Amino acid sequence: MIRHAEPADYARVIALVDEWWGGRAMAAMLPKLFFVHFRETSFVAEDDGRLAGFLCGFRSQTFADEAYVHFVGVDPAARASGVGRALYERFFEAVRPRSFVRAVTSPVNDASVGFHRALGFEVERVDEDYDGQGQARVLLVKHLDRG
Amino acid sequence: MIRHAEPADYARVIALVDEWWGGRAMAAMLPKLFFVHFRETSFVAEDDGRLAGFLCGFRSQTFADEAYVHFVGVDPAARASGVGRALYERFFEAVRPRSFVRAVTSPVNDASVGFHRALGFEVERVDEDYDGQGQARVLLVKHLDRG
């Protein structure tokens, strides 16, 4: 079941993110504000009440035709089951009629790049210092009108 | 001089934040997205072309009458000179007619709590685990209509 994120979801998400990312230190990059101020475009997936995945995104306030996904995570035990795709579908619905969805991911995260390509994202470029010196990111974009 | 933040400002801001916060590891909490997607409500202060301060905020997409400040930093050499206040004044202008501005800060950061009080923020409460277990935050709110 997928529903909008609530502030009360934050504690259990943040307790799991580092583990879900294979031990990488991710928690500092996910402040609670997404679960408070971007609830219309942030979602959690539950399976029998257990957290199976989440997505945090927002409508760009600079670009009227764009939306951005900041974080998407799926329980490693639930991967390849369609949870990630279902979360993104809910996000795409929520941000329409906007046409462009952007996201960034780390180049070391091949699974993430592959997942986004399967959803119709294209790689725009790789920026070696996108999120600060040495913090490389793959810049991804999906055109919603192209299906 | 205060102007809207641009993506090109990010590299020099992110190179300074840990130092401006007295060595605390802050950079991971400030992804580039604020300099891309929230430019209308994010600002940099420059003094002779040198970065003197910055503020990153946005309009809440959950609460139509609220705005939120995620990060505000001032060069330690420029503190108490009014830069922080001037950045906040630009933000307040940008988000009107919204009435409430929220921010959170760390309880160990007495200077930040004092600064916000001087600007008219009130402390709502302290949440010991706001941004994850052990990540305590002081929750602040300012009512713009009360001056």
mmCIF file of C-alpha atoms in Angstrom, chain A residues 14-145:
data_model
loop_
_atom_site.group_PDB
_atom_site.id
_atom_site.type_symbol
_atom_site.label_atom_id
_atom_site.label_comp_id
_atom_site.label_asym_id
_atom_site.label_seq_id
_atom_site.Cartn_x
_atom_site.Cartn_y
_atom_site.Cartn_z
ATOM 1 C CA ILE A 14 15.744 7.518 9.103
ATOM 2 C CA ALA A 15 16.572 4.504 11.289
ATOM 3 C CA LEU A 16 16.776 2.316 8.142
ATOM 4 C CA VAL A 17 18.331 4.428 5.386
ATOM 5 C CA ASP A 18 22.014 3.760 6.066
ATOM 6 C CA GLU A 19 21.317 0.010 6.169
ATOM 7 C CA TRP A 20 19.207 0.125 2.997
ATOM 8 C CA TRP A 21 22.093 1.905 1.228
ATOM 9 C CA GLY A 22 24.517 -0.888 2.160
ATOM 10 C CA GLY A 23 26.075 0.996 5.070
ATOM 11 C CA ARG A 24 26.673 4.337 3.327
ATOM 12 C CA ALA A 25 26.119 7.383 5.594
ATOM 13 C CA MET A 26 22.901 8.704 4.068
ATOM 14 C CA ALA A 27 20.834 9.854 7.067
ATOM 15 C CA ALA A 28 22.301 13.373 7.247
ATOM 16 C CA MET A 29 21.109 13.985 3.695
ATOM 17 C CA LEU A 30 17.493 13.341 4.596
ATOM 18 C CA PRO A 31 16.251 15.971 7.051
ATOM 19 C CA LYS A 32 12.746 15.666 8.423
ATOM 20 C CA LEU A 33 11.518 18.660 6.425
ATOM 21 C CA PHE A 34 10.490 16.460 3.478
ATOM 22 C CA PHE A 35 8.036 14.603 5.734
ATOM 23 C CA VAL A 36 6.609 17.912 6.945
ATOM 24 C CA HIS A 37 6.593 20.370 4.045
ATOM 25 C CA PHE A 38 6.515 18.142 0.929
ATOM 26 C CA ARG A 39 3.870 15.623 1.933
ATOM 27 C CA GLU A 40 1.850 16.014 -1.291
ATOM 28 C CA THR A 41 4.786 14.677 -3.285
ATOM 29 C CA SER A 42 6.343 12.285 -0.758
ATOM 30 C CA PHE A 43 5.154 8.714 -0.245
ATOM 31 C CA VAL A 44 5.720 5.614 1.841
ATOM 32 C CA ALA A 45 5.057 2.027 0.774
ATOM 33 C CA GLU A 46 3.963 -0.432 3.444
ATOM 34 C CA ASP A 47 3.591 -4.169 3.372
ATOM 35 C CA ASP A 48 1.485 -5.467 6.271
ATOM 36 C CA GLY A 49 2.372 -2.327 8.223
ATOM 37 C CA ARG A 50 6.097 -2.824 7.644
ATOM 38 C CA LEU A 51 7.982 -0.093 5.751
ATOM 39 C CA ALA A 52 8.857 -1.393 2.265
ATOM 40 C CA GLY A 53 9.988 1.865 0.653
ATOM 41 C CA PHE A 54 9.657 5.634 0.521
ATOM 42 C CA LEU A 55 10.080 8.529 -1.892
ATOM 43 C CA CYS A 56 10.670 12.213 -1.065
ATOM 44 C CA GLY A 57 10.212 14.778 -3.809
ATOM 45 C CA PHE A 58 8.819 18.239 -4.498
ATOM 46 C CA ARG A 59 7.691 20.613 -7.200
ATOM 47 C CA SER A 60 10.527 22.893 -8.272
ATOM 48 C CA GLN A 61 9.946 26.474 -7.132
ATOM 49 C CA THR A 62 12.392 27.823 -9.725
ATOM 50 C CA PHE A 63 11.148 25.888 -12.777
ATOM 51 C CA ALA A 64 7.368 25.796 -13.167
ATOM 52 C CA ASP A 65 7.447 22.720 -15.405
ATOM 53 C CA GLU A 66 9.784 20.569 -13.280
ATOM 54 C CA ALA A 67 9.655 18.344 -10.247
ATOM 55 C CA TYR A 68 12.552 16.785 -8.355
ATOM 56 C CA VAL A 69 13.008 13.530 -6.460
ATOM 57 C CA HIS A 70 15.472 13.898 -3.610
ATOM 58 C CA PHE A 71 15.400 10.416 -2.103
ATOM 59 C CA VAL A 72 13.898 7.069 -2.985
ATOM 60 C CA GLY A 73 14.639 3.936 -1.022
ATOM 61 C CA VAL A 74 13.364 0.375 -1.061
ATOM 62 C CA ASP A 75 13.959 -2.350 1.527
ATOM 63 C CA PRO A 76 16.648 -4.625 0.016
ATOM 64 C CA ALA A 77 14.372 -7.603 0.783
ATOM 65 C CA ALA A 78 11.617 -6.055 -1.362
ATOM 66 C CA ARG A 79 13.712 -5.035 -4.377
ATOM 67 C CA ALA A 80 12.681 -6.002 -7.902
ATOM 68 C CA SER A 81 9.114 -6.380 -6.637
ATOM 69 C CA GLY A 82 7.858 -3.157 -8.224
ATOM 70 C CA VAL A 83 7.771 -1.053 -5.051
ATOM 71 C CA GLY A 84 10.204 1.538 -6.415
ATOM 72 C CA ARG A 85 8.332 1.797 -9.686
ATOM 73 C CA ALA A 86 4.999 2.133 -7.878
ATOM 74 C CA LEU A 87 6.392 4.952 -5.700
ATOM 75 C CA TYR A 88 7.612 6.796 -8.781
ATOM 76 C CA GLU A 89 4.245 6.312 -10.548
ATOM 77 C CA ARG A 90 2.501 7.960 -7.603
ATOM 78 C CA PHE A 91 4.978 10.824 -7.742
ATOM 79 C CA PHE A 92 4.509 11.297 -11.509
ATOM 80 C CA GLU A 93 0.736 11.468 -10.980
ATOM 81 C CA ALA A 94 1.099 13.944 -8.123
ATOM 82 C CA VAL A 95 3.242 16.422 -10.071
ATOM 83 C CA ARG A 96 1.324 16.392 -13.370
ATOM 84 C CA PRO A 97 0.785 18.488 -15.476
ATOM 85 C CA ARG A 98 4.498 19.214 -14.963
ATOM 86 C CA SER A 99 6.532 17.593 -17.758
ATOM 87 C CA PHE A 100 10.023 17.039 -16.382
ATOM 88 C CA VAL A 101 11.160 15.026 -13.387
ATOM 89 C CA ARG A 102 14.765 15.323 -12.333
ATOM 90 C CA ALA A 103 16.810 13.290 -9.864
ATOM 91 C CA VAL A 104 20.472 12.770 -9.098
ATOM 92 C CA THR A 105 22.219 9.642 -7.903
ATOM 93 C CA SER A 106 25.744 8.575 -7.102
ATOM 94 C CA PRO A 107 27.800 7.048 -9.946
ATOM 95 C CA VAL A 108 28.873 4.243 -7.571
ATOM 96 C CA ASN A 109 25.237 3.217 -7.316
ATOM 97 C CA ASP A 110 24.860 1.194 -10.539
ATOM 98 C CA ALA A 111 21.607 -0.318 -9.331
ATOM 99 C CA SER A 112 20.101 3.146 -8.938
ATOM 100 C CA VAL A 113 21.218 4.285 -12.385
ATOM 101 C CA GLY A 114 19.782 1.098 -13.922
ATOM 102 C CA PHE A 115 16.542 1.472 -11.992
ATOM 103 C CA HIS A 116 16.065 5.032 -13.233
ATOM 104 C CA ARG A 117 16.811 4.056 -16.837
ATOM 105 C CA ALA A 118 14.191 1.307 -16.616
ATOM 106 C CA LEU A 119 11.684 3.966 -15.511
ATOM 107 C CA GLY A 120 12.420 6.102 -18.563
ATOM 108 C CA PHE A 121 14.993 8.472 -17.086
ATOM 109 C CA GLU A 122 17.852 9.582 -19.317
ATOM 110 C CA VAL A 123 21.341 10.418 -18.097
ATOM 111 C CA GLU A 124 22.022 14.082 -18.851
ATOM 112 C CA ARG A 125 25.604 14.090 -17.613
ATOM 113 C CA VAL A 126 27.864 13.171 -14.716
ATOM 114 C CA ASP A 127 29.100 16.060 -12.569
ATOM 115 C CA GLU A 128 32.186 15.106 -10.555
ATOM 116 C CA ASP A 129 31.614 17.766 -7.895
ATOM 117 C CA TYR A 130 27.857 18.221 -8.014
ATOM 118 C CA ASP A 131 27.118 18.030 -4.278
ATOM 119 C CA GLY A 132 30.479 19.469 -3.196
ATOM 120 C CA GLN A 133 34.076 18.588 -4.033
ATOM 121 C CA GLY A 134 34.387 14.877 -4.791
ATOM 122 C CA GLN A 135 30.628 14.355 -4.370
ATOM 123 C CA ALA A 136 29.923 13.122 -7.897
ATOM 124 C CA ARG A 137 26.360 12.769 -9.132
ATOM 125 C CA VAL A 138 24.687 11.368 -12.225
ATOM 126 C CA LEU A 139 22.046 13.872 -13.389
ATOM 127 C CA LEU A 140 18.859 12.169 -14.557
ATOM 128 C CA VAL A 141 15.774 13.515 -16.273
ATOM 129 C CA LYS A 142 12.488 11.979 -17.361
ATOM 130 C CA HIS A 143 10.063 13.619 -19.786
ATOM 131 C CA LEU A 144 6.621 12.637 -18.509
ATOM 132 C CA ASP A 145 4.950 13.410 -21.838
#
